């Protein structure tokens, strides 16, 4: 855990308590059972907005608290622990695009609504099953955007899309010229293919040539925060289980083969946390963001992949049941691993940034 | 947690930085610039050039080879911040700390904690001046990971102990002046029968036989003790307290192996830069072999997150005023990555990376090979990786039988 200031500690503790009490995994089960395509609880999201979590990175003049990335990262991590389903991550990433690339009018129009939780916004970049920002076919002519975006997170509740076209990022409101086709993924959250057919689009003109990459780096780091919470939870749950389950007249925790696997995962988890926190610190300082973001997401992918797999294995048969929570983490893990850069993509990017 | 900003601090720090710069300009011999720190390592004999001697003495005079140790025993008496400034400026000047070895890494800090006033006055100053080389007499043929099984006996003879037995894997034993040793003073209790004794290596009855390693070097020895007389005042702590003191020393050893020296040495050139000298690159300057490029990136990412972890452990320990939980993983992570790096490095060089000696190989190629082989030791000594895993599982994760 990074060394936090008092404000950050309070925020983290508040998020931890809220997630445990108001949004345990049982809440996610309820949402799943209800089958709504939005796949989150609007009342819960309103409560999160009430606590200011939707505006943590938004400047104060636009209704946020401007507490910074480390702060929002702490919240996202805590929510990841209980698989809290909400558009907080998507909206925060979209807000960062507007903060970086928006005009004063665009900021004034959207940031207060995102910060208050009234508007859910989301980033729509990829057009195929793999993250590949170099391959974007969506085009804009005469202020109308056309193209198809695949697997857009939180698309069902979004009233604002931040859309990547060949020549930059655009704001597109849900409505005319925007249609969704649901894609139900293993994590049972909101994903859809979104088709833009001559939808009115408002360009984010500031932020320069690297705007898309800069926004994606924020998406990578924040996603890695959710993954960190998940990894920590799976690790803790598995450790608890090994300390309780008795076979051969002894608790499983006393078997050295299992001890060493947990010690390895503990080391991996330490590295993942350092990498993710390194990403947040880079964002807050504005220094070395591209490298830090790539490293953070690559480590998040590697470690959550390993921990989620071992988590199921070390639970034995019970880990295979829908009734037990661990499987949810495995399924969400793979979706997040594939979001904003698979491990192969990230290693390629890391080498490119490093000049090799 | 957050401390109030101290307005005067930056000014004082800058003044210190100026002092360091001036000292380096006056005392650091230009011919040593960028050279390694051969003397401080435990891997070679003490053959100083005049320049090396001059540099060691200059640093020793100020106590800056042991910057944070108390001034009264010859240390630098610097704050952590000042020590960091000293490091920065030395790095900038291409200088290095000429004072090191086991005395600095592990024995000194332990003696400062457990030694008597007389012992500290006798032994710490020569360590700070880099005059005395210490070796570690822990392991025996039947006491490796199970160190407490050690059998070297020290029998109380009134004013002295009579020591008989055998130590092994004694690094630098053939060059050392003194040995800090774990000996048995009581056969009836495995742990409480162990004592911590300081032994002069030129005492009659000590025989040292170098052992050749797979790397071709002979940096460690078998050490035999036959009726060796050791004065009573060389006992550190109480009789029977050796296990406690000895374990504390191992903590210092691990911290050094994972956080500082051994790893800092590898941090020189990046693996990718080295690779670009040895393998083909494409028109963009990227490594043409995509599989190799991927493996280097895979390594560099984990190496990057390890460095962040080492820094985080230090920051957390400082903030908590104790040792951070994650410190326990640094040794196993750092040594594994170090070995991976060495394997990748020789692979990148192809057959040039497998040279043993003689014509056709550069000094750096030969060094890479020997380094790769010697590096295998890092996951064995200082508590092997498996022992680290046992410690992490039991002490940190609480994976015990009595739940
Ligand atoms: C280069 C080098 C320098 C050294 N320098 C010194 C020195 O200066 N002074 C000194 O006193 N010693 C020194 N040592 C010795 C070192 O501390 C020992 O080698 C180490 O403690 C391991 O003991 P061992 O070699 O007897 O291996 P063993 O203990 O026999 O271990 C063999 C293998 O079994 C594993 N193992 C052992 N116990 C367990 C367990 N409980 N659970 C799971 N796995 C286990 C080990 O990890 C290892 O892989 C040095 C060693 C090397 C290689």
Tab-separated table of C-alpha atoms and ligand atoms in Angstrom, chain A residues 256 260, chain B residues 42 102 106 134-147 167-173 180 213 219-221 250 253 374 376-390 394, ligand 1:
chain	number	residue	atom	x	y	z
A	256	UNK	CA	4.311	-27.157	1.853
A	260	UNK	CA	4.997	-22.251	-1.630
B	42	UNK	CA	33.614	-10.604	-0.945
B	102	UNK	CA	30.420	-8.674	5.201
B	106	UNK	CA	25.784	-7.689	8.047
B	134	UNK	CA	35.171	-10.338	8.026
B	135	UNK	CA	33.876	-13.744	7.003
B	136	UNK	CA	30.789	-15.647	8.062
B	137	UNK	CA	31.178	-18.953	9.856
B	138	UNK	CA	27.637	-20.273	9.865
B	139	UNK	CA	27.207	-23.215	7.490
B	140	UNK	CA	28.598	-26.658	8.166
B	141	UNK	CA	28.494	-29.883	6.174
B	142	UNK	CA	25.333	-30.925	8.035
B	143	UNK	CA	23.946	-27.496	8.809
B	144	UNK	CA	22.782	-25.660	5.713
B	145	UNK	CA	19.166	-24.634	5.553
B	146	UNK	CA	18.831	-26.347	8.903
B	147	UNK	CA	21.441	-24.018	10.330
B	167	UNK	CA	32.551	-24.726	8.784
B	168	UNK	CA	31.988	-24.752	5.049
B	169	UNK	CA	31.097	-22.422	2.176
B	170	UNK	CA	32.970	-19.721	4.113
B	171	UNK	CA	33.037	-16.891	1.577
B	172	UNK	CA	36.331	-15.066	1.483
B	173	UNK	CA	37.631	-17.257	4.320
B	180	UNK	CA	31.888	-14.131	13.080
B	213	UNK	CA	32.951	-23.111	-7.867
B	219	UNK	CA	35.652	-17.452	-3.426
B	220	UNK	CA	34.654	-19.769	-0.611
B	221	UNK	CA	36.348	-22.307	1.618
B	250	UNK	CA	20.683	-12.893	8.406
B	253	UNK	CA	22.213	-10.116	4.829
B	374	UNK	CA	28.010	-17.195	-9.864
B	376	UNK	CA	23.086	-19.284	-9.289
B	377	UNK	CA	24.282	-18.938	-5.699
B	378	UNK	CA	21.916	-16.070	-4.956
B	379	UNK	CA	18.875	-18.305	-4.619
B	380	UNK	CA	20.833	-20.702	-2.383
B	381	UNK	CA	22.686	-18.536	0.125
B	382	UNK	CA	21.237	-16.034	2.553
B	383	UNK	CA	18.295	-18.416	3.055
B	384	UNK	CA	17.375	-20.271	-0.147
B	385	UNK	CA	14.253	-19.410	-2.115
B	386	UNK	CA	12.526	-22.447	-0.661
B	387	UNK	CA	13.397	-21.317	2.862
B	388	UNK	CA	12.133	-17.821	2.018
B	389	UNK	CA	8.879	-19.396	0.871
B	390	UNK	CA	8.595	-21.273	4.143
B	394	UNK	CA	4.375	-19.284	8.009
C	1	LIG	C1	28.332	-18.853	-3.146
C	1	LIG	C2	27.960	-19.211	-1.756
C	1	LIG	C3	28.512	-18.518	-0.703
C	1	LIG	C4	28.202	-18.848	0.606
C	1	LIG	N1	28.824	-18.183	1.620
C	1	LIG	C5	28.616	-18.567	2.881
C	1	LIG	C6	29.315	-17.949	3.948
C	1	LIG	O1	30.110	-17.053	3.740
C	1	LIG	N2	29.134	-18.400	5.199
C	1	LIG	C7	28.261	-19.393	5.474
C	1	LIG	O2	28.123	-19.727	6.632
C	1	LIG	N3	27.553	-20.002	4.497
C	1	LIG	C8	27.732	-19.614	3.206
C	1	LIG	N4	27.041	-20.235	2.194
C	1	LIG	C9	26.200	-21.373	2.521
C	1	LIG	C10	24.721	-21.148	2.367
C	1	LIG	O3	24.235	-20.401	3.416
C	1	LIG	C11	24.067	-22.531	2.270
C	1	LIG	O4	24.434	-23.077	1.039
C	1	LIG	C12	22.573	-22.466	2.401
C	1	LIG	O5	22.212	-22.184	3.709
C	1	LIG	C13	21.903	-23.763	1.951
C	1	LIG	O6	22.394	-24.848	2.655
C	1	LIG	P1	22.911	-26.155	1.891
C	1	LIG	O7	23.875	-25.716	0.866
C	1	LIG	O8	23.346	-27.109	2.906
C	1	LIG	O9	21.639	-26.711	1.138
C	1	LIG	P2	20.485	-27.631	1.771
C	1	LIG	O10	19.979	-27.018	2.999
C	1	LIG	O11	20.936	-29.034	1.824
C	1	LIG	O12	19.359	-27.467	0.657
C	1	LIG	C14	19.321	-28.231	-0.569
C	1	LIG	C15	18.007	-27.869	-1.299
C	1	LIG	O13	16.890	-28.245	-0.480
C	1	LIG	C16	16.045	-27.132	-0.231
C	1	LIG	N5	15.519	-27.205	1.127
C	1	LIG	C17	16.213	-27.344	2.278
C	1	LIG	N6	15.407	-27.328	3.343
C	1	LIG	C18	14.146	-27.201	2.866
C	1	LIG	C19	12.855	-27.123	3.470
C	1	LIG	N7	12.695	-27.138	4.806
C	1	LIG	N8	11.784	-26.960	2.652
C	1	LIG	C20	11.947	-26.928	1.310
C	1	LIG	N9	13.120	-26.994	0.684
C	1	LIG	C21	14.216	-27.133	1.454
C	1	LIG	C22	16.957	-25.920	-0.412
C	1	LIG	O14	16.231	-24.767	-0.735
C	1	LIG	C23	17.842	-26.372	-1.543
C	1	LIG	O15	17.186	-26.161	-2.763
C	1	LIG	C24	27.305	-19.896	0.859
C	1	LIG	C25	26.726	-20.589	-0.201
C	1	LIG	C26	27.031	-20.253	-1.506
C	1	LIG	C27	26.398	-21.020	-2.610
